[in-house]
Short mmCIF file of C-alpha atoms in Angstrom, two decimals:
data_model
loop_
_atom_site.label_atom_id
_atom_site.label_comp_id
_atom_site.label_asym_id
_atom_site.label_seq_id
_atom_site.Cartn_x
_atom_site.Cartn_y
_atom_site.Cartn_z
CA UNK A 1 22.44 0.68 12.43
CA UNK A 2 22.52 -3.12 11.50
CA UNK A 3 24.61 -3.57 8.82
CA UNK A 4 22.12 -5.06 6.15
CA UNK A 5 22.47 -7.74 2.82
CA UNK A 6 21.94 -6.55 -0.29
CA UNK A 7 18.37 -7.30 -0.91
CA UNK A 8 17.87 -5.36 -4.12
CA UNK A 9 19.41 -4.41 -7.04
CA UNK A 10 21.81 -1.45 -7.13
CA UNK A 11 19.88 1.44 -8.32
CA UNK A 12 22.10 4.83 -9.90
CA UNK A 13 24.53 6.30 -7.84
CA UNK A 14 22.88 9.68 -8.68
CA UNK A 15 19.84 8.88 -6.97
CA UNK A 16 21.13 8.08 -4.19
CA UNK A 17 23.52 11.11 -4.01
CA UNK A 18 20.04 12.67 -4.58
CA UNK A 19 18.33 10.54 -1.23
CA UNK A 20 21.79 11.39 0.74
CA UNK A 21 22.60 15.14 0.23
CA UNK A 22 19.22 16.60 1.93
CA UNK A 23 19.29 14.60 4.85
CA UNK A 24 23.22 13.86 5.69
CA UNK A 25 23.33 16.44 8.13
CA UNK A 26 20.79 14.41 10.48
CA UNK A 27 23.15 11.37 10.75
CA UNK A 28 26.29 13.60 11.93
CA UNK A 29 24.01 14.57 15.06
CA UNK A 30 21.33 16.69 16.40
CA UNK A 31 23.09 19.89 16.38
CA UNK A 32 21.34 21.89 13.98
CA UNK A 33 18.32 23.93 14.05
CA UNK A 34 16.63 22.50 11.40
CA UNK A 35 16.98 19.48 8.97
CA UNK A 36 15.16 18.43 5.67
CA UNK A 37 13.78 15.24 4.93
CA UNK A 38 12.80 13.46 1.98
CA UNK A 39 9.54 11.75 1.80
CA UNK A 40 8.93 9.28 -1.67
CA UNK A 41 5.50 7.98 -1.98
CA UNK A 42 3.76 6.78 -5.51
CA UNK A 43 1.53 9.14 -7.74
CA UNK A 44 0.79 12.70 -9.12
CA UNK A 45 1.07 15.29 -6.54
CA UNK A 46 -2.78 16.16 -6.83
CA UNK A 47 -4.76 15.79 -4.05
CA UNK A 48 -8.05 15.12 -5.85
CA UNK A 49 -6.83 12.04 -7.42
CA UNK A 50 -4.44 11.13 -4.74
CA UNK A 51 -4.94 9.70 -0.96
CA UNK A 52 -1.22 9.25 -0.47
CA UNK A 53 -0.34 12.88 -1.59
CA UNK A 54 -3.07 14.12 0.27
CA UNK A 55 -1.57 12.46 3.76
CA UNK A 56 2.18 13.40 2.79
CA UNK A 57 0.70 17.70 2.24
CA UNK A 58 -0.76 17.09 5.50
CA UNK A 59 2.07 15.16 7.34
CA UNK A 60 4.30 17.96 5.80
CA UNK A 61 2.38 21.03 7.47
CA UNK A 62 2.00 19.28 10.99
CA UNK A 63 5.52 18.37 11.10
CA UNK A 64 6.84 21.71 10.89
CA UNK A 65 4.16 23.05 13.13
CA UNK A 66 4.71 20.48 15.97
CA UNK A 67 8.20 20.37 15.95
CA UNK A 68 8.59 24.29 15.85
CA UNK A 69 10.44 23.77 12.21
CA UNK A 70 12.99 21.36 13.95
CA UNK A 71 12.09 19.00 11.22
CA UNK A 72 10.93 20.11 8.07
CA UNK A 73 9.88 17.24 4.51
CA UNK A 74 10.83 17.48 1.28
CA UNK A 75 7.99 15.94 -1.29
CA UNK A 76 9.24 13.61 -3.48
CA UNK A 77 5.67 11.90 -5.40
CA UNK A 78 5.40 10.10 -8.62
CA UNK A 79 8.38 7.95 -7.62
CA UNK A 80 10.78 10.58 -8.55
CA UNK A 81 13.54 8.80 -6.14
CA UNK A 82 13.02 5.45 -8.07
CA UNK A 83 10.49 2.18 -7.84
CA UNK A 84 9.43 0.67 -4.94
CA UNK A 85 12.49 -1.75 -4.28
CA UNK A 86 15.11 0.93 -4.95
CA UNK A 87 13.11 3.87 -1.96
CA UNK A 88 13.27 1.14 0.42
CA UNK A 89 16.92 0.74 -0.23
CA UNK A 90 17.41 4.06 0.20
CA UNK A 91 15.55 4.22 3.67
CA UNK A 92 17.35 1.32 4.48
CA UNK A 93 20.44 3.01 4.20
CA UNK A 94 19.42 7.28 4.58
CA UNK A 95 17.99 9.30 6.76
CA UNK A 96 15.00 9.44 5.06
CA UNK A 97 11.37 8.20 4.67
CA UNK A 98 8.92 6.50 2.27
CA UNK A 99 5.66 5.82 1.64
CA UNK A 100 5.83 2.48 0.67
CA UNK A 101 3.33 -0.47 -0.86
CA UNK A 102 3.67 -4.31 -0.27
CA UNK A 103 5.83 -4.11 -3.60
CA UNK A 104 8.50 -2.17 -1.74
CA UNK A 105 7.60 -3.92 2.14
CA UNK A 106 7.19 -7.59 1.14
CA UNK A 107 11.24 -8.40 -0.22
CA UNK A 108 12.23 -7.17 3.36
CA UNK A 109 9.33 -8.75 5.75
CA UNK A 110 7.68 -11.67 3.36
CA UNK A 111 4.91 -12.01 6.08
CA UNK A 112 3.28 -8.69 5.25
CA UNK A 113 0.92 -10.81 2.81
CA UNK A 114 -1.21 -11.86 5.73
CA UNK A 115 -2.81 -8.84 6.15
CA UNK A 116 -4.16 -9.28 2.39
CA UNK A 117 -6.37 -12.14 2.98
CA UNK A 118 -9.00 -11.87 0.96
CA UNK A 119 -12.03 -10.53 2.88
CA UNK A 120 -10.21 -10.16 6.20
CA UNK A 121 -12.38 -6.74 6.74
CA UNK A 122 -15.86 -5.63 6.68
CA UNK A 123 -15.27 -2.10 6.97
CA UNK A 124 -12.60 0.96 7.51
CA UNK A 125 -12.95 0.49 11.33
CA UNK A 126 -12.53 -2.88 11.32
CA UNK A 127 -9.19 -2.37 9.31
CA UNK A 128 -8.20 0.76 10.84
CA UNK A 129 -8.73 -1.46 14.15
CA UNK A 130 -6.36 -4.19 12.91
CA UNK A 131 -3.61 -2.26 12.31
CA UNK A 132 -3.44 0.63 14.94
CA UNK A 133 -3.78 -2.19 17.65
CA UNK A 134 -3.61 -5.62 17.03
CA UNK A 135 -0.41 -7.96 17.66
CA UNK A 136 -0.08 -9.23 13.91
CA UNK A 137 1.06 -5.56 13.02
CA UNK A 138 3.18 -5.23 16.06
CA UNK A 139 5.19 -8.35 15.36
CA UNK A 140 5.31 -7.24 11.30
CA UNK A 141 6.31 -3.70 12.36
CA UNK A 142 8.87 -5.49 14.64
CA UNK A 143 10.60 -7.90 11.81
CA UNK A 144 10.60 -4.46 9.14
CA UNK A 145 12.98 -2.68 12.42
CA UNK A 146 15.04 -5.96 13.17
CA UNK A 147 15.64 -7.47 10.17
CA UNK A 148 16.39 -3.89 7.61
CA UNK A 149 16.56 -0.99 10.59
CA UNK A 150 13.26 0.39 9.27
CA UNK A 151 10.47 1.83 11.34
CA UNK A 152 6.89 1.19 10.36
CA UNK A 153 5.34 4.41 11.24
CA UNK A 154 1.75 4.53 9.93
CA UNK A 155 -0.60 2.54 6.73
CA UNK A 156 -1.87 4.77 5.25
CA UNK A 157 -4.85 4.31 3.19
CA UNK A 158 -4.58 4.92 -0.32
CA UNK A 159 -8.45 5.23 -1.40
CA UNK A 160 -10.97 2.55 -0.54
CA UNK A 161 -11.22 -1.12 -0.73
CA UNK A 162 -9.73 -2.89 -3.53
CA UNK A 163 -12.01 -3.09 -6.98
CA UNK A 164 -11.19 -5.00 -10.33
CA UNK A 165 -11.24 -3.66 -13.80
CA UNK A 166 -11.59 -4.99 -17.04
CA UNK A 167 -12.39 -4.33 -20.63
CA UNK A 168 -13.48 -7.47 -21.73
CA UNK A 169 -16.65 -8.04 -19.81
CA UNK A 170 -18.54 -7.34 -16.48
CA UNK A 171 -17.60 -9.38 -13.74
CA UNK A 172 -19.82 -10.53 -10.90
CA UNK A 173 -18.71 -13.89 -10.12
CA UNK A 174 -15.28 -15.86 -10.11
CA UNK A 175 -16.29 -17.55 -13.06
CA UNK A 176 -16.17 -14.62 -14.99
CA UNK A 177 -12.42 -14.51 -14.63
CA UNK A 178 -12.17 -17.15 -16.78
CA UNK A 179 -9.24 -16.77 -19.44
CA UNK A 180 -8.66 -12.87 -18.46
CA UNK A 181 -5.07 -11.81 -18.29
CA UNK A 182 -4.71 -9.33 -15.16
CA UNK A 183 -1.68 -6.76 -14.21
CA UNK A 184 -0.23 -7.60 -10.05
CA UNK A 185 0.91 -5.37 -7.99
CA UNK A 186 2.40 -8.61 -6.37
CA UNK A 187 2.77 -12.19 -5.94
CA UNK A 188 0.11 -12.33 -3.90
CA UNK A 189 -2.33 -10.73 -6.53
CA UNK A 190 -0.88 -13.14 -9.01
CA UNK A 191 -2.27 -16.26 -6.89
CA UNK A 192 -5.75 -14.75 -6.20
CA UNK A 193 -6.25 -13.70 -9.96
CA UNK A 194 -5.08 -18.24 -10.43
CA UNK A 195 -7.69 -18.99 -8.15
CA UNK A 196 -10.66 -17.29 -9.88
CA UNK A 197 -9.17 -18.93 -13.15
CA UNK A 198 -7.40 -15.58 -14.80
CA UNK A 199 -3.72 -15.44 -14.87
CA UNK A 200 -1.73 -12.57 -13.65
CA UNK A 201 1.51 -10.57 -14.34
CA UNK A 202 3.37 -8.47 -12.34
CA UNK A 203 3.23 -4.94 -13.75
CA UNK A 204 5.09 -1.44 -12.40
CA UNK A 205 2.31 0.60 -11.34
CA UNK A 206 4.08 3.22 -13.79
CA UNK A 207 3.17 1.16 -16.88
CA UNK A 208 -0.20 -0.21 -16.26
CA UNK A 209 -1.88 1.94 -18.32
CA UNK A 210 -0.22 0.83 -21.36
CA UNK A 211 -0.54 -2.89 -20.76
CA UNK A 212 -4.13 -1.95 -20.30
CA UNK A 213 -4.23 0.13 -23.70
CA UNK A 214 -2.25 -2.54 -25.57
CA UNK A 215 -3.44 -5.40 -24.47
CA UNK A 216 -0.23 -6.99 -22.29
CA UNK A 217 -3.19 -7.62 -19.91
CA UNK A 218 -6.98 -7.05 -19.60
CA UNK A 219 -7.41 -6.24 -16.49
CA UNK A 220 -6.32 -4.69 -13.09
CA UNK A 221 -7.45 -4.51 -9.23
CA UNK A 222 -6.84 -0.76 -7.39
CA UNK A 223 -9.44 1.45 -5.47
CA UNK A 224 -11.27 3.96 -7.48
CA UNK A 225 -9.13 6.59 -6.41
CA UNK A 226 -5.79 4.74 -8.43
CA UNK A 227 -8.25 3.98 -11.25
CA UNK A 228 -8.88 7.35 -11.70
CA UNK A 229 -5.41 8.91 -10.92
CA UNK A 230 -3.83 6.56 -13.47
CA UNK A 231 -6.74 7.25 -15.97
CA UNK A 232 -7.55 3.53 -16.45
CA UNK A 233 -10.94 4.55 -17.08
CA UNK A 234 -9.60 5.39 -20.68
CA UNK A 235 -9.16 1.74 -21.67
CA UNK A 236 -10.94 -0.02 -18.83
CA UNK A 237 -14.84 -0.62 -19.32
CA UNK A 238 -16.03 -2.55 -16.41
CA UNK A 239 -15.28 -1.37 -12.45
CA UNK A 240 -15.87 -4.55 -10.21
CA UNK A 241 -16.47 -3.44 -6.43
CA UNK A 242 -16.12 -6.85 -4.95
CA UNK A 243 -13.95 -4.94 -2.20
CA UNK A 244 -11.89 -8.57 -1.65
CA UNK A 245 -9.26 -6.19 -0.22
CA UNK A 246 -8.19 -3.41 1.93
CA UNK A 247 -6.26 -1.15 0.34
CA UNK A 248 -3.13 0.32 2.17
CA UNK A 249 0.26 1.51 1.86
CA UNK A 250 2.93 1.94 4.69
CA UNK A 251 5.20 5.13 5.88
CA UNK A 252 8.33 4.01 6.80
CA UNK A 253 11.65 5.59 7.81
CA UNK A 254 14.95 5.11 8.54
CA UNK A 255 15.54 3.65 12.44
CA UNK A 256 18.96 5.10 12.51
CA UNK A 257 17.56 8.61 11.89
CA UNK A 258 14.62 8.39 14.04
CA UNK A 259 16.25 6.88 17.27
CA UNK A 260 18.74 9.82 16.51
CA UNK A 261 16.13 12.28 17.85
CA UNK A 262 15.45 13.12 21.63
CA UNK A 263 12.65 12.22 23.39
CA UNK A 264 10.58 15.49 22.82
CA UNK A 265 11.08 15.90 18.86
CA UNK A 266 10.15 12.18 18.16
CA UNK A 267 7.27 12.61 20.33
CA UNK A 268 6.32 15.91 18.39
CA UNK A 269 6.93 13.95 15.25
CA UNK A 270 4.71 11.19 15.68
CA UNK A 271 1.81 13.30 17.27
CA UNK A 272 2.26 14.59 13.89
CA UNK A 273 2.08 11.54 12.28
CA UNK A 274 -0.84 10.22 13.90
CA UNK A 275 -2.75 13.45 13.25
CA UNK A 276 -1.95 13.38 9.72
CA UNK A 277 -3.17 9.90 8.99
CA UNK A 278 -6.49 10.35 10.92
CA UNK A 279 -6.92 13.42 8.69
CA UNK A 280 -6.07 11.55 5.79
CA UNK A 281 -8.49 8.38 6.64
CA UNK A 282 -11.56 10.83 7.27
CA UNK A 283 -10.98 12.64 4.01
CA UNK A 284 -10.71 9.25 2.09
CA UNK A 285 -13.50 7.43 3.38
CA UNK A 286 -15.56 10.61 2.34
CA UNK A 287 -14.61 10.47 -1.42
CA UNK A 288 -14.71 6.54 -1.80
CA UNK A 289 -18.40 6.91 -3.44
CA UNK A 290 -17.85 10.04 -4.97
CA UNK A 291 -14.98 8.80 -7.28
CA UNK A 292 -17.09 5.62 -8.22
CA UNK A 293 -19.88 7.79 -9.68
CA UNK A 294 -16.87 9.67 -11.21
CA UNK A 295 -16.12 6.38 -12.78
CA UNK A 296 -19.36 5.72 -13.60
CA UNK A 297 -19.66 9.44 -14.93
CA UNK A 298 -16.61 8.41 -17.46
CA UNK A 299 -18.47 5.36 -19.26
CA UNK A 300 -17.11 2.75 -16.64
CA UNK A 301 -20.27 -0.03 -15.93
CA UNK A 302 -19.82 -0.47 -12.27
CA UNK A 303 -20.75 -3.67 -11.40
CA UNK A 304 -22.14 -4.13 -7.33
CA UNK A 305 -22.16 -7.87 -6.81
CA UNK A 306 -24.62 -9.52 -4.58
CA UNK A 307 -23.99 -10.97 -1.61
CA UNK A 308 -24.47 -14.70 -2.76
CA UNK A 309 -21.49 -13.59 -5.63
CA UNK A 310 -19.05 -11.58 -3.02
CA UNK A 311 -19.85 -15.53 -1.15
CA UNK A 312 -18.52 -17.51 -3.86
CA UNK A 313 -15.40 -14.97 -4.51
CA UNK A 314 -15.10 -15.43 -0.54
CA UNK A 315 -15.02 -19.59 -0.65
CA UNK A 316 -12.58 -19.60 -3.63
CA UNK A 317 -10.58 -16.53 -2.64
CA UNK A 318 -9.61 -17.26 1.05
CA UNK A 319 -8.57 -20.85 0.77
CA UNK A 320 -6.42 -20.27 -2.28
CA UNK A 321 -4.74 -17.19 -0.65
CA UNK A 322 -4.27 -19.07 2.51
CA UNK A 323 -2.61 -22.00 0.86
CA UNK A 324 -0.23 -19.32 -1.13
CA UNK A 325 0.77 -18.25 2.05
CA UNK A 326 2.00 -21.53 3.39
CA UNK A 327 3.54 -22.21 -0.18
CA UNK A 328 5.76 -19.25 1.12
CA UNK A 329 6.71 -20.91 3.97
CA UNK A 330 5.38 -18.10 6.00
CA UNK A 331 5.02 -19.90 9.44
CA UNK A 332 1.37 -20.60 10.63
CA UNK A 333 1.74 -18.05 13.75
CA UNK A 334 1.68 -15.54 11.26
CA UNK A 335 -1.65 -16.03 10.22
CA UNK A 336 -3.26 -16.99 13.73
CA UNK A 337 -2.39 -14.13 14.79
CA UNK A 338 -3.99 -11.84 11.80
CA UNK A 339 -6.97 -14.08 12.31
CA UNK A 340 -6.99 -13.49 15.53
CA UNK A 341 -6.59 -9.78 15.30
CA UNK A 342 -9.44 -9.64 12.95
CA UNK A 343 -12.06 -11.69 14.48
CA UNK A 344 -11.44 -14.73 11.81
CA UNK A 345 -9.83 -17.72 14.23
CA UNK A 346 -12.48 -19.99 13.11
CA UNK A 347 -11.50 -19.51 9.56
CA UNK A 348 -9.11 -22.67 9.58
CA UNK A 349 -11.10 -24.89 11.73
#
């Protein structure tokens, strides 16, 4: 394994012991008939409320079936092993693996950001397309192995396209932004919010609700399936579904531990893999509209902007996101390529 720099800040030494002790067997060999292996992912262990719980039940059952128990995961949700910097440090460095979002991805491979350009999708096909075959995700998926010994092994989607909140007024244009204080998952949330004239702090996923209830901010962007598994429809009054965004976490795991397997159980392991994130894309995709009339059902106003509006967030959005990018220094191959992949080269001419 490459030996890596210290990219985050040192988390407890019992969590680690914690991320260590299940899986420490794996890195002494392949002689035993069975190891256990932590899986972290964000969110309440309920599958109604939760896409990412609902892929790690599944990925858990089809592991053990297709590797005949060889490999069996330990569930680890509601970031019980720490935040997102602190699970990718521990993948980094144990045999273990993670369901990460670009919060926990991003410090490691910077040019994951592309792939959130505003409007770069029409649909889940188009999206699912993008990532299961185009280059941009090879390359990214290549950086994540080279540059921290991580393997990108699926992005998985964590409930729908990306809608905003807010409990201030209903928003159906840009200009409605105006003044708003949002919560970012990211940096890159931060500059999109700027564009549309709102500003934008970086929030834990594990506090938004009270910056929401007291005011630190007004407003947030998830899919309806995070809105409802965090409750924000308790002090949220207006759902947005401008859908400016795919929205997508990624299951990674340790190189070291995977590379450590023979042919036949990795094979077995990502058939399993595969499988469970198909399962887990049908079964999302088929409660998107569900959980917005849940919303809806709750007090939320949902707000369905026309296509003139989703234009105008489209002409402000993509520029400004584009130009954050290259702030970044992220090199302009980067994005040609995402274009590229997603049917959008004409985008810069």
């Amino acid at each position: 394994m490459l030996t890596q720099p210290r990219l985050f800040s040192r988390f407890s030494a019992k969590r680690l012991l914690s991320a260590c002790l299940i899986g420490s067997a794996l890195m002494a060999g392949n002689t035993l008939a069975a190891t256990t292996i932590n899986l972290s992912y964000n969110g309440a262990p309920d599958a109604e409320k939760n896409a990412v719980h609902v892929f790690a039940e599944n990925l858990k059952t089809l592991v053990d079936e297709k590797t005949d128990g060889e490999i069996k995961l330990k569930l680890y949700p509601n970031s019980m092993l720490g935040e997102e910097q602190e699970r990718m440090e521990q993948t980094m460095n144990t045999p273990m693996l993670n369901v990460a979002s670009f919060a926990g991805v991003s410090p490691l491979v910077d040019e994951i950001f592309v792939s959130a350009i505003p409007f770069l999708f029409d649909d889940f096909t188009a999206a699912r397309s993008f990532f299961d075959e185009g280059q941009y995700w090879q390359e990214v998926s290549g950086a994540l192995k080279e540059r921290a010994g991580i393997d990108m092994l699926a992005v998985v989607e964590e409930g729908g396209f990306l809608a905003f909140t807010n409990n201030e007024r209903p928003i159906s244009h840009p200009d409605d932004f105006e003044g708003l204080r949002f919560r970012a998952m990211d940096p890159s949330q931060v500059a999109l919010y700027e564009s549309f004239g709102a500003s934008g702090t970086p929030i834990p996923w594990t506090e938004t609700y009270m910056a929401l209830r007291t005011g630190v901010a007004n407003g947030q962007m998830n899919p309806p399936m995070y809105i409802i598994l965090g409750s924000l429809y308790e002090v949220q009054d207006y759902l947005t579904l401008a859908n400016i965004q795919y929205s997508d976490q990624f299951l990674v795991g340790n190189s070291e531990m995977i590379e450590g397997w023979d042919d036949e159980l990795r094979g077995a392991f990502m058939e399993a893999v595969t499988e469970a994130n198909h399962n887990a894309r049908e079964h999302n995709e088929e409660q998107v509209e569900t959980r917005i009339a849940y919303l809806e059902e709750q007090g939320m106003e949902v707000i369905r902007p026309s296509e003139e509006e989703l234009t105008a967030f489209r002409e402000i959005g993509q520029p400004a996101y584009l130009e954050w990018l290259k702030e970044r220094d992220i090199e302009q191959r980067w994005i040609d390529l995402a274009l590229e992949d997603a049917g959008m080269s004409g985008l810069l001419d």
